[in-house]
XYZ file of C-alpha atoms in Angstrom:
717
model
C 59.798 122.456 -75.054
C 56.865 120.643 -73.425
C 54.476 122.286 -75.893
C 56.559 121.037 -78.836
C 56.541 117.459 -77.461
C 52.785 117.647 -76.910
C 52.307 118.907 -80.464
C 54.417 116.031 -81.838
C 52.374 113.479 -79.873
C 49.100 114.918 -81.167
C 50.461 114.924 -84.715
C 51.597 111.290 -84.310
C 48.161 110.274 -82.989
C 46.473 111.958 -85.951
C 48.837 110.209 -88.379
C 48.078 106.843 -86.754
C 44.329 107.474 -86.918
C 44.573 108.362 -90.602
C 46.602 105.199 -91.269
C 44.125 103.050 -89.294
C 41.201 104.545 -91.201
C 42.990 103.882 -94.471
C 43.501 100.217 -93.542
C 39.882 99.933 -92.416
C 38.681 101.311 -95.747
C 40.886 98.791 -97.584
C 39.409 95.964 -95.504
C 35.825 97.079 -96.143
C 36.522 97.377 -99.870
C 37.948 93.848 -99.856
C 34.880 92.580 -98.022
C 32.663 94.168 -100.648
C 34.680 92.331 -103.312
C 33.962 89.087 -101.496
C 30.236 89.575 -100.749
C 29.108 91.547 -103.837
C 26.763 90.113 -106.475
C 29.702 89.484 -108.828
C 32.310 88.961 -106.103
C 34.493 86.063 -105.028
C 31.765 84.038 -103.300
C 29.672 84.189 -106.476
C 32.691 83.110 -108.525
C 32.878 79.793 -106.667
C 29.225 79.425 -105.603
C 26.709 79.835 -108.419
C 23.612 80.009 -106.209
C 25.002 82.821 -104.018
C 22.749 85.851 -103.562
C 24.035 88.851 -101.541
C 22.214 89.426 -98.242
C 22.628 92.925 -96.878
C 22.066 91.901 -93.261
C 24.810 89.273 -93.555
C 27.206 91.844 -95.068
C 26.400 94.370 -92.321
C 27.056 91.722 -89.669
C 30.403 90.770 -91.229
C 31.552 94.401 -91.310
C 30.368 94.962 -87.748
C 32.251 91.877 -86.662
C 35.378 93.063 -88.468
C 35.366 96.278 -86.420
C 34.900 94.242 -83.228
C 37.902 92.031 -83.952
C 40.048 95.046 -84.848
C 39.186 96.579 -81.465
C 39.676 93.238 -79.603
C 36.064 93.331 -78.441
C 33.259 90.782 -78.166
C 30.086 90.399 -80.228
C 26.761 88.599 -79.850
C 25.389 87.688 -83.265
C 22.007 86.129 -83.952
C 21.774 84.775 -87.484
C 18.382 83.201 -88.277
C 17.967 80.377 -90.770
C 19.088 81.472 -94.243
C 20.996 84.478 -92.905
C 24.392 82.850 -93.503
C 25.970 83.370 -90.084
C 28.842 80.977 -90.822
C 30.162 83.158 -93.657
C 29.281 86.264 -91.602
C 31.811 85.256 -88.953
C 34.338 83.319 -91.067
C 35.047 86.065 -93.640
C 35.957 88.783 -91.078
C 37.875 86.233 -89.006
C 40.032 85.296 -92.005
C 40.350 88.989 -92.900
C 41.531 89.808 -89.377
C 44.136 87.048 -89.620
C 45.412 88.603 -92.849
C 45.582 92.207 -91.618
C 46.579 91.686 -87.980
C 50.167 92.803 -87.283
C 50.671 89.754 -85.043
C 49.762 86.064 -85.558
C 46.131 85.190 -84.765
C 44.878 81.775 -83.654
C 41.183 80.880 -83.630
C 39.193 78.228 -81.757
C 35.787 77.531 -83.331
C 33.497 75.641 -80.947
C 30.193 73.910 -81.659
C 28.040 71.307 -79.942
C 26.972 68.879 -82.668
C 29.401 66.754 -84.671
C 27.414 67.417 -87.864
C 28.119 71.169 -87.673
C 31.785 70.544 -86.826
C 32.157 68.393 -89.925
C 30.207 70.902 -92.060
C 32.629 73.630 -90.942
C 35.772 71.536 -91.318
C 35.036 69.733 -94.563
C 33.011 72.379 -96.391
C 32.742 75.948 -95.047
C 36.299 76.650 -93.873
C 37.928 75.110 -96.995
C 35.609 77.255 -99.135
C 36.527 80.509 -97.337
C 40.185 79.490 -97.333
C 39.975 79.103 -101.127
C 38.524 82.625 -101.431
C 41.323 84.164 -99.391
C 43.945 82.149 -101.223
C 42.539 83.598 -104.448
C 42.519 87.163 -103.102
C 45.704 87.240 -100.999
C 47.675 84.141 -102.107
C 47.694 82.993 -98.496
C 46.736 79.557 -97.255
C 45.474 79.139 -93.684
C 46.137 75.899 -91.811
C 43.057 74.517 -90.073
C 42.279 71.354 -88.133
C 39.476 69.560 -86.337
C 40.102 68.188 -82.857
C 37.856 65.601 -81.240
C 38.247 63.833 -77.922
C 40.333 60.687 -77.351
C 37.224 58.512 -77.466
C 36.822 59.335 -81.179
C 40.141 57.708 -82.135
C 41.386 54.124 -82.315
C 43.919 53.472 -79.524
C 46.974 51.702 -80.956
C 47.960 50.412 -77.521
C 44.569 48.724 -77.100
C 44.704 47.344 -80.640
C 48.138 45.872 -79.890
C 46.726 44.128 -76.804
C 43.754 42.838 -78.802
C 46.013 41.400 -81.488
C 47.983 39.514 -78.837
C 45.136 38.334 -76.602
C 42.183 38.169 -79.059
C 40.092 38.870 -75.948
C 37.051 40.549 -77.565
C 33.479 40.973 -76.362
C 31.817 40.677 -79.777
C 31.975 40.761 -83.553
C 32.103 44.586 -83.624
C 35.587 44.627 -82.136
C 36.684 41.950 -84.589
C 35.421 44.047 -87.522
C 37.336 47.086 -86.281
C 40.505 45.016 -85.790
C 40.198 43.711 -89.348
C 39.720 47.243 -90.754
C 42.630 48.487 -88.618
C 44.986 45.779 -89.921
C 44.030 46.663 -93.494
C 44.591 50.380 -92.731
C 40.978 51.133 -93.648
C 40.369 53.617 -90.814
C 41.810 56.953 -92.043
C 43.637 58.804 -89.254
C 42.188 56.302 -86.776
C 38.970 58.352 -86.713
C 36.071 56.176 -85.573
C 33.631 58.226 -87.671
C 35.175 56.475 -90.711
C 33.941 53.042 -89.572
C 31.286 51.481 -91.788
C 29.063 50.832 -88.754
C 28.275 52.518 -85.426
C 29.953 50.582 -82.563
C 28.130 50.080 -79.266
C 29.710 51.389 -76.064
C 31.284 48.043 -75.102
C 32.976 47.738 -78.477
C 34.075 51.365 -78.366
C 35.606 50.930 -74.905
C 37.708 48.017 -76.227
C 39.257 49.986 -79.089
C 39.383 53.590 -77.806
C 40.174 55.480 -74.600
C 36.583 56.223 -73.631
C 37.256 56.872 -69.938
C 39.471 59.350 -68.150
C 42.761 57.892 -66.998
C 42.978 55.217 -69.694
C 45.328 57.157 -71.939
C 48.975 56.654 -70.949
C 50.061 59.932 -72.515
C 53.817 60.296 -72.982
C 54.324 56.988 -71.160
C 52.714 55.038 -74.001
C 54.991 53.211 -76.416
C 52.713 54.341 -79.246
C 52.725 57.990 -78.170
C 54.618 59.267 -81.210
C 52.284 57.495 -83.648
C 49.057 57.824 -81.601
C 46.134 58.974 -83.779
C 44.826 61.334 -81.105
C 48.266 62.805 -80.393
C 48.880 63.282 -84.125
C 45.537 65.108 -84.357
C 46.594 67.274 -81.399
C 49.942 68.035 -83.036
C 48.190 69.057 -86.236
C 45.785 71.217 -84.230
C 48.631 72.807 -82.268
C 50.110 74.365 -85.430
C 46.764 75.180 -87.055
C 45.558 78.772 -87.186
C 41.929 77.642 -86.917
C 40.848 74.677 -84.773
C 37.296 73.323 -84.953
C 36.336 71.517 -81.772
C 33.427 70.910 -79.392
C 32.409 72.359 -76.049
C 33.502 69.306 -74.093
C 37.032 69.680 -75.473
C 37.033 73.416 -74.744
C 35.986 72.876 -71.127
C 38.430 69.971 -70.743
C 41.136 72.334 -71.965
C 40.220 74.765 -69.173
C 40.481 71.940 -66.649
C 44.000 71.075 -67.845
C 45.176 74.681 -67.857
C 45.276 74.949 -71.653
C 47.337 71.829 -72.358
C 44.910 70.476 -74.975
C 44.204 73.402 -77.280
C 47.117 75.724 -76.541
C 46.877 79.514 -76.763
C 44.284 81.344 -78.839
C 43.253 84.916 -79.641
C 39.665 84.456 -80.848
C 36.949 82.054 -79.707
C 33.884 81.573 -81.880
C 31.063 80.068 -79.807
C 28.592 78.637 -82.332
C 25.278 77.140 -81.129
C 25.924 79.444 -78.171
C 22.407 79.159 -76.714
C 23.467 75.687 -75.502
C 26.600 76.806 -73.618
C 25.092 77.167 -70.092
C 23.475 73.719 -70.020
C 26.501 72.008 -71.625
C 28.904 73.594 -69.129
C 26.674 72.765 -66.158
C 26.481 69.136 -67.296
C 30.250 69.074 -67.820
C 30.779 70.165 -64.206
C 28.190 67.745 -62.801
C 29.316 65.241 -60.171
C 27.328 62.099 -59.356
C 27.560 58.901 -57.338
C 25.512 55.712 -57.180
C 25.998 52.005 -56.538
C 27.215 51.895 -60.142
C 30.150 54.131 -59.152
C 31.426 51.368 -56.862
C 30.766 48.634 -59.391
C 32.803 50.644 -61.902
C 35.719 51.081 -59.472
C 35.658 47.357 -58.641
C 35.694 46.467 -62.356
C 38.688 48.720 -62.987
C 40.565 47.142 -60.067
C 39.561 43.678 -61.311
C 41.142 44.504 -64.686
C 44.410 45.182 -62.847
C 44.081 41.782 -61.109
C 44.163 40.126 -64.516
C 47.142 42.213 -65.634
C 49.494 42.028 -62.630
C 49.923 39.061 -60.289
C 52.050 41.004 -57.756
C 49.413 43.708 -57.277
C 46.654 41.090 -57.207
C 48.325 38.920 -54.552
C 49.860 41.648 -52.363
C 47.216 44.397 -52.462
C 43.969 43.602 -54.266
C 43.493 40.310 -52.375
C 43.141 42.386 -49.172
C 40.392 44.655 -50.568
C 37.059 43.314 -49.277
C 34.901 44.084 -52.313
C 31.880 42.223 -50.925
C 31.803 44.561 -47.919
C 32.318 47.671 -50.058
C 29.534 46.796 -52.490
C 27.146 45.565 -49.793
C 27.625 48.699 -47.680
C 27.110 50.872 -50.789
C 23.915 49.020 -51.724
C 22.615 49.299 -48.154
C 23.480 52.991 -47.900
C 21.749 53.947 -51.159
C 18.741 51.806 -50.227
C 18.494 53.730 -46.916
C 18.842 57.051 -48.766
C 15.899 55.968 -50.893
C 13.902 55.011 -47.789
C 14.774 58.314 -46.095
C 13.792 60.585 -48.982
C 11.200 58.836 -51.142
C 7.756 57.981 -49.893
C 6.924 56.049 -53.054
C 10.179 54.457 -54.315
C 8.377 52.870 -57.276
C 7.771 56.288 -58.810
C 10.465 58.369 -60.571
C 11.236 61.376 -58.429
C 13.755 64.111 -57.851
C 14.306 65.210 -54.278
C 15.922 68.530 -53.468
C 17.565 68.697 -50.050
C 17.934 71.546 -47.626
C 20.071 71.841 -44.507
C 17.219 70.655 -42.246
C 16.924 67.310 -44.053
C 18.968 64.156 -43.608
C 20.525 62.505 -46.602
C 20.384 59.224 -44.734
C 18.491 58.898 -41.446
C 20.430 55.757 -40.456
C 23.694 57.017 -38.872
C 25.246 53.566 -38.381
C 24.605 52.637 -42.014
C 26.254 55.874 -43.195
C 29.183 55.331 -40.838
C 29.727 51.804 -42.171
C 29.464 53.098 -45.743
C 32.094 55.779 -45.187
C 34.376 53.189 -43.545
C 34.017 51.027 -46.670
C 34.852 54.026 -48.894
C 37.938 54.720 -46.754
C 38.960 51.043 -47.035
C 38.606 51.172 -50.831
C 40.545 54.433 -50.932
C 43.412 52.916 -48.947
C 43.603 49.969 -51.358
C 43.775 52.323 -54.343
C 46.489 54.393 -52.659
C 48.529 51.205 -52.110
C 48.231 50.222 -55.784
C 49.255 53.731 -56.856
C 52.273 53.759 -54.494
C 53.293 50.281 -55.721
C 53.218 51.503 -59.345
C 55.119 54.674 -58.440
C 57.924 52.617 -56.925
C 58.102 50.347 -59.965
C 58.214 53.361 -62.303
C 61.028 54.948 -60.258
C 63.068 51.724 -60.245
C 62.712 51.290 -64.016
C 63.438 54.928 -64.941
C 66.077 55.757 -62.301
C 69.143 54.850 -64.433
C 67.965 57.097 -67.276
C 67.829 60.873 -67.631
C 64.268 60.854 -68.943
C 61.494 58.383 -69.745
C 62.333 58.763 -73.453
C 65.726 57.150 -72.803
C 64.217 53.949 -71.402
C 65.242 51.083 -73.728
C 62.598 49.072 -75.612
C 63.288 46.033 -73.421
C 61.976 47.939 -70.368
C 59.482 50.196 -72.136
C 56.639 47.648 -72.028
C 57.028 47.178 -68.273
C 57.223 50.948 -67.754
C 54.034 51.479 -69.806
C 52.331 48.688 -67.886
C 52.821 50.344 -64.486
C 52.272 53.856 -65.814
C 48.940 52.741 -67.257
C 47.784 51.129 -64.021
C 48.952 54.197 -62.079
C 46.914 56.557 -64.275
C 43.758 54.433 -64.189
C 43.892 53.916 -60.433
C 44.537 57.617 -59.842
C 41.219 58.341 -61.577
C 39.464 55.805 -59.331
C 41.071 57.366 -56.258
C 39.709 60.765 -57.282
C 36.249 59.187 -57.492
C 36.465 57.908 -53.909
C 37.616 61.337 -52.720
C 34.592 62.908 -54.454
C 32.297 60.371 -52.789
C 33.615 61.367 -49.364
C 33.153 65.069 -50.143
C 29.629 64.639 -51.532
C 28.424 62.634 -48.513
C 30.269 64.320 -45.648
C 29.780 67.914 -46.851
C 26.239 67.655 -48.170
C 24.769 70.137 -45.652
C 27.259 72.798 -46.740
C 26.475 72.057 -50.376
C 22.689 72.167 -50.090
C 23.027 75.518 -48.310
C 25.175 76.929 -51.108
C 23.047 79.030 -53.486
C 25.561 78.457 -56.271
C 25.103 74.662 -56.217
C 22.117 72.446 -56.890
C 22.331 69.183 -54.930
C 19.679 66.555 -55.461
C 18.881 62.874 -55.188
C 17.350 61.122 -58.173
C 15.266 57.961 -58.014
C 15.128 56.441 -61.496
C 13.686 52.964 -61.948
C 14.397 52.215 -58.312
C 18.062 53.246 -58.545
C 19.399 56.138 -56.459
C 21.825 58.718 -57.834
C 23.210 61.586 -55.757
C 24.133 64.530 -57.998
C 25.326 68.108 -57.867
C 26.235 70.814 -60.364
C 26.435 74.613 -60.482
C 23.212 76.603 -60.804
C 24.989 79.197 -62.938
C 28.212 79.069 -64.954
C 28.336 82.794 -65.704
C 31.238 83.390 -63.273
C 33.349 80.661 -64.881
C 32.596 81.848 -68.417
C 33.315 85.471 -67.536
C 36.626 84.667 -65.851
C 37.859 82.165 -68.430
C 36.795 83.998 -71.584
C 35.044 87.351 -71.542
C 37.240 89.142 -68.992
C 40.466 88.218 -70.802
C 42.165 91.364 -72.129
C 43.811 89.629 -75.103
C 40.831 87.517 -76.197
C 37.962 88.340 -78.580
C 34.784 86.251 -78.431
C 32.109 85.774 -81.082
C 28.916 84.432 -79.505
C 26.514 83.253 -82.187
C 23.444 81.129 -82.851
C 20.206 81.225 -84.819
C 18.353 81.790 -81.526
C 19.822 84.054 -78.859
C 17.449 86.997 -78.476
C 14.232 87.114 -76.469
C 11.716 89.929 -76.922
C 14.127 91.625 -79.320
C 17.139 91.789 -76.976
C 20.048 89.692 -75.656
C 19.516 90.424 -71.942
C 18.802 86.817 -70.968
C 21.709 85.142 -72.771
C 24.097 87.881 -71.596
C 23.131 87.170 -67.997
C 23.555 83.416 -68.516
C 27.017 83.832 -70.049
C 28.311 86.590 -67.750
C 28.344 89.137 -70.575
C 26.038 91.484 -68.658
C 28.971 92.684 -66.541
C 31.190 95.611 -67.297
C 34.437 94.457 -68.873
C 37.440 96.747 -68.588
C 38.660 98.026 -71.970
C 36.214 95.732 -73.781
C 33.124 96.514 -75.817
C 30.299 94.014 -76.335
C 28.576 94.617 -79.674
C 25.184 93.174 -80.527
C 23.712 92.246 -83.899
C 20.350 90.645 -84.694
C 20.373 89.500 -88.298
C 17.361 89.702 -90.563
C 15.981 86.656 -92.338
C 16.465 86.730 -96.128
C 13.134 84.964 -96.519
C 9.798 86.661 -97.134
C 8.276 85.033 -94.069
C 5.081 87.085 -94.290
C 4.193 85.213 -97.466
C 6.189 81.999 -96.964
C 4.732 81.205 -93.529
C 1.139 80.978 -92.348
C 0.620 80.842 -88.589
C -2.477 78.841 -87.704
C -4.265 78.579 -84.348
C -7.441 76.416 -84.335
C -10.667 77.957 -83.060
C -11.141 75.121 -80.570
C -8.108 75.411 -78.335
C -7.065 74.671 -74.739
C -4.224 76.191 -72.723
C -1.309 73.779 -72.507
C -0.580 74.350 -68.809
C -0.652 71.657 -66.117
C -4.168 72.602 -64.934
C -5.635 71.568 -68.288
C -3.322 68.661 -69.127
C -6.040 65.970 -69.387
C -8.395 68.069 -71.548
C -5.439 69.250 -73.668
C -4.317 65.684 -74.371
C -7.835 64.532 -75.269
C -8.272 67.372 -77.778
C -4.795 66.957 -79.308
C -5.503 64.011 -81.708
C -8.642 65.703 -83.088
C -6.671 68.858 -83.916
C -3.840 66.885 -85.514
C -6.183 64.791 -87.651
C -7.917 67.917 -88.976
C -4.614 69.501 -90.027
C -3.152 66.276 -91.473
C -6.242 65.721 -93.609
C -5.916 69.229 -95.040
C -2.158 69.050 -95.640
C -2.272 65.450 -96.939
C 0.992 64.759 -95.136
C 4.273 66.626 -95.238
C 3.962 67.415 -91.531
C 6.574 67.448 -88.774
C 4.795 67.104 -85.410
C 6.964 68.114 -82.453
C 5.884 67.157 -78.934
C 7.062 68.447 -75.575
C 6.634 65.046 -73.883
C 6.813 61.362 -74.775
C 3.360 60.874 -73.267
C 1.779 63.387 -75.640
C 3.633 61.852 -78.583
C 2.560 58.276 -77.806
C -1.019 59.244 -76.987
C -1.407 61.280 -80.177
C 0.373 58.718 -82.356
C -1.890 55.901 -81.222
C -5.095 57.857 -81.894
C -3.993 59.471 -85.174
C -2.611 56.215 -86.636
C -5.982 54.523 -86.071
C -7.918 57.449 -87.553
C -5.655 57.790 -90.634
C -4.521 54.216 -91.424
C -3.516 55.035 -95.023
C -1.174 57.865 -94.018
C 2.464 56.966 -93.390
C 3.199 58.198 -89.874
C 6.813 57.840 -88.743
C 7.563 57.867 -85.025
C 10.735 58.744 -83.151
C 12.226 55.646 -81.546
C 11.141 53.224 -84.261
C 14.235 53.940 -86.361
C 17.583 55.766 -85.852
C 17.247 59.553 -86.118
C 19.063 59.869 -89.456
C 16.962 57.084 -90.998
C 13.742 58.728 -89.827
C 14.726 62.081 -91.308
C 15.778 60.437 -94.595
C 12.463 58.574 -94.909
C 10.455 61.682 -94.034
C 12.405 63.713 -96.581
C 12.061 61.091 -99.336
C 8.313 60.582 -98.886
C 6.696 64.014 -99.382
C 3.350 62.849 -97.977
C 4.627 61.190 -94.809
C 4.291 62.531 -91.265
C 6.923 62.466 -88.545
C 6.102 62.466 -84.820
C 9.099 63.436 -82.672
C 10.114 65.096 -79.390
C 12.595 67.769 -78.284
C 15.699 66.225 -79.829
C 14.180 67.070 -83.238
C 13.678 70.755 -82.333
C 17.188 71.339 -83.723
C 19.358 69.844 -86.457
C 16.469 68.989 -88.810
C 16.963 70.544 -92.260
C 14.277 69.507 -94.749
C 13.839 72.069 -97.528
C 11.019 71.642 -100.027
C 7.464 70.432 -99.647
C 8.290 67.266 -97.683
C 7.910 69.630 -94.724
C 5.039 71.963 -95.544
C 3.500 72.069 -92.102
C 5.130 72.250 -88.679
C 3.049 71.449 -85.599
C 4.243 72.029 -82.022
C 1.896 70.634 -79.381
C 2.490 73.358 -76.767
C 4.966 75.903 -75.444
C 8.247 74.048 -74.728
C 8.824 75.303 -71.199
C 11.680 73.734 -69.206
C 10.532 70.871 -67.004
C 9.584 72.137 -63.520
C 11.236 68.940 -62.269
C 14.610 70.016 -63.638
C 16.877 70.383 -60.575
C 18.438 73.648 -61.791
C 14.986 75.176 -62.279
C 13.882 73.872 -58.883
C 16.850 75.572 -57.220
C 16.255 78.820 -59.119
C 12.581 78.663 -58.118
C 13.650 78.345 -54.493
C 15.959 81.360 -54.820
C 13.764 83.671 -56.901
C 10.240 82.526 -56.089
C 7.548 84.011 -58.387
C 10.174 85.913 -60.427
C 11.473 82.612 -61.829
C 8.761 82.362 -64.460
C 9.523 85.698 -66.089
C 13.294 85.628 -65.609
C 13.983 82.026 -66.663
C 11.032 79.949 -67.810
C 9.797 82.353 -70.491
C 13.253 83.132 -72.003
C 14.234 79.438 -72.076
C 10.901 78.534 -73.659
C 11.147 81.285 -76.301
C 14.663 80.256 -77.355
C 13.552 76.606 -77.664
C 10.401 77.646 -79.555
C 12.467 79.695 -82.005
C 14.671 76.668 -82.629
C 11.604 74.529 -83.363
C 9.885 77.077 -85.636
C 13.185 77.409 -87.511
C 12.660 73.873 -88.874
C 9.889 75.259 -91.131
C 11.111 77.589 -93.879
C 14.625 76.668 -95.012
C 14.892 78.243 -98.498
C 13.414 81.173 -100.460
C 10.976 78.813 -102.205
C 9.654 76.975 -99.124
C 6.133 77.451 -97.817
C 5.191 76.229 -94.351
C 2.199 76.382 -92.023
C 3.300 77.015 -88.411
C 0.931 75.562 -85.814
C 1.288 75.822 -82.035
C -1.671 74.001 -80.479
C -1.529 75.921 -77.215
C -4.370 78.236 -76.204
C -1.865 80.443 -74.444
C -0.898 81.736 -77.888
C -4.094 83.807 -77.571
C -4.570 84.092 -73.797
C -1.151 84.430 -72.108
C -0.166 87.813 -70.722
C 3.354 87.151 -72.058
C 2.239 86.455 -75.655
C 3.661 89.844 -76.708
C 7.099 88.681 -75.579
C 6.744 85.620 -77.792
C 5.548 87.506 -80.875
C 8.261 90.169 -80.440
C 10.862 87.401 -80.420
C 9.757 86.537 -83.961
C 10.469 90.058 -85.137
C 9.145 89.756 -88.689
C 5.582 90.560 -89.780
C 3.486 87.403 -89.606
C 0.411 86.212 -91.497
C -2.011 84.385 -89.235
C -5.389 82.698 -89.331
C -7.775 80.656 -87.220
C -9.632 79.282 -90.244
C -8.606 75.819 -91.485
C -9.812 76.737 -94.982
C -7.055 79.386 -95.134
C -4.550 76.633 -94.405
C -5.902 74.599 -97.299
C -5.717 77.576 -99.697
C -2.191 78.453 -98.548
C -0.913 74.924 -99.186
C -2.662 74.636 -102.549
C -1.609 78.097 -103.715
């Protein structure tokens, strides 16, 4: 009997495998219909040309999703990584036996809007054509991106506005000229003060369900739309905020697509950063002062007993003594790393007085919070829930609920201050934390954040049995592999019942003929030992190249000093050439002017290493002053250096530099007709013992020269 049962099980397994293979073949055939030269994409997109590497990636990704695995996908410029991950994701949603929900995360707002307004609707149209199914999708931004109706109501009553910007927004709001309350629809960019008057820009401001406008709140309506959407486009800050709230923002999901994934570690570290300064106390005082204006009882019975002068004076004195303890030259910007043998403040009585002032402030906040709690209980006690509170009492309920929420946030700040000061020796001894003191323009900031976020990412995403992750970017590999990014994300660990696939896409461009790599014959290594000689040679090299190219050059600098020094010298030497400089105009204006004037030159720093898309001959030469290594003064790097010693350079500095360099070089060739000279004015291109690692990271065959005449011929050809 047992043998018969075993035979039946084997036969059932074989039948299931045959059925699964049949479905897989159907899926792959459908994907071919989408990606083929006369397929669905071509039907709606005339300029579409099939790219085999993109198709291979999409099919690979489809298998990964079917098996509930993870994939790391590098899609260089022109590869089409967005369609490579969207098509199989939609396909998986169609064929999956159970409902599938997707969270698509990016860093920049421009990519979010590109995905939401253009790419996802396009793919949705394809699948509607093929399967007659429409997929609901939504974009979710943070509260600070939406007009707050509660604040607008207060403004209409009080007319208490800081400037004309708020008045403009109020006028547009009254005329219903702000679609969905989304601040991106304003016809101007509000400053922070204006934004804080019309939106919930700080934690604790939003009243949540306690707000009388909750059911018509723009942000809450966006959340409701997102909660029923099958695909939600959001940003990393929202994703990490969702983790902090236990999933109350985004809800459940089955697939996460991490786009611009090379930025995840630094974004998450910054998200988890904690910091305190004198400004922390000024901020708390201002928030309490706002309550004084709103509630006479709290002002007279509690706030009047808080000795703000003592709190602020003790804070100023404490931070001044921290500066005196740690910084020999307080006039100079510095970062000071602490260890357990060092004192944060070598004036015990000053620190004791400071902590007493913090405790006093904390007690005052606790009193305000308890006062509000009692008021809320008294108002809501006769009713089964807060929703049953009549309109006549709702305003009072919202009033105390709002104060309670805001003061709770300030209380948490004071608790963090106590922890950061009293436990600093434990923290500086913790290898997982970087704790430092920053002296910027004479102001002291005490900060801490994790050295690595790989544990958090592994636990919250990659170790989840029922979650598939797509990790993608144009720049993820170093030296032809994903070892570095896997270590940073926690994907280098074994994951039970999970496979981690890898795919490095090929560029559709003929980069051997479309790019010319140029290294001048007169060259100096861009390291710190040669910094003065490097800077002095830099303008001469730039002038030579600019004269040959006759403009059309994007010059990227690794420091503001190099940019300003070079700009001053080059502008004098080439007075007839239009040289645009970062900082003189808003970023978008600069890019527009550079794009419109084919013979202009743009000098910019690291923020222009990404997000610059200028096809055509307005950008026919890309110059990078030197290898974009992370700053040795970066606290995370300083901590890693302390932990790893000489190994730091190979394990962290080189991979980080290569990824950044790949981002910068990617600004050059953007279409199949572009031609671009790539120049890196760093002698280490020829002398460094790690140059092979760099060249291997640009895996295509390159055409190079050290003769400026070849540059001239290339650009004229």
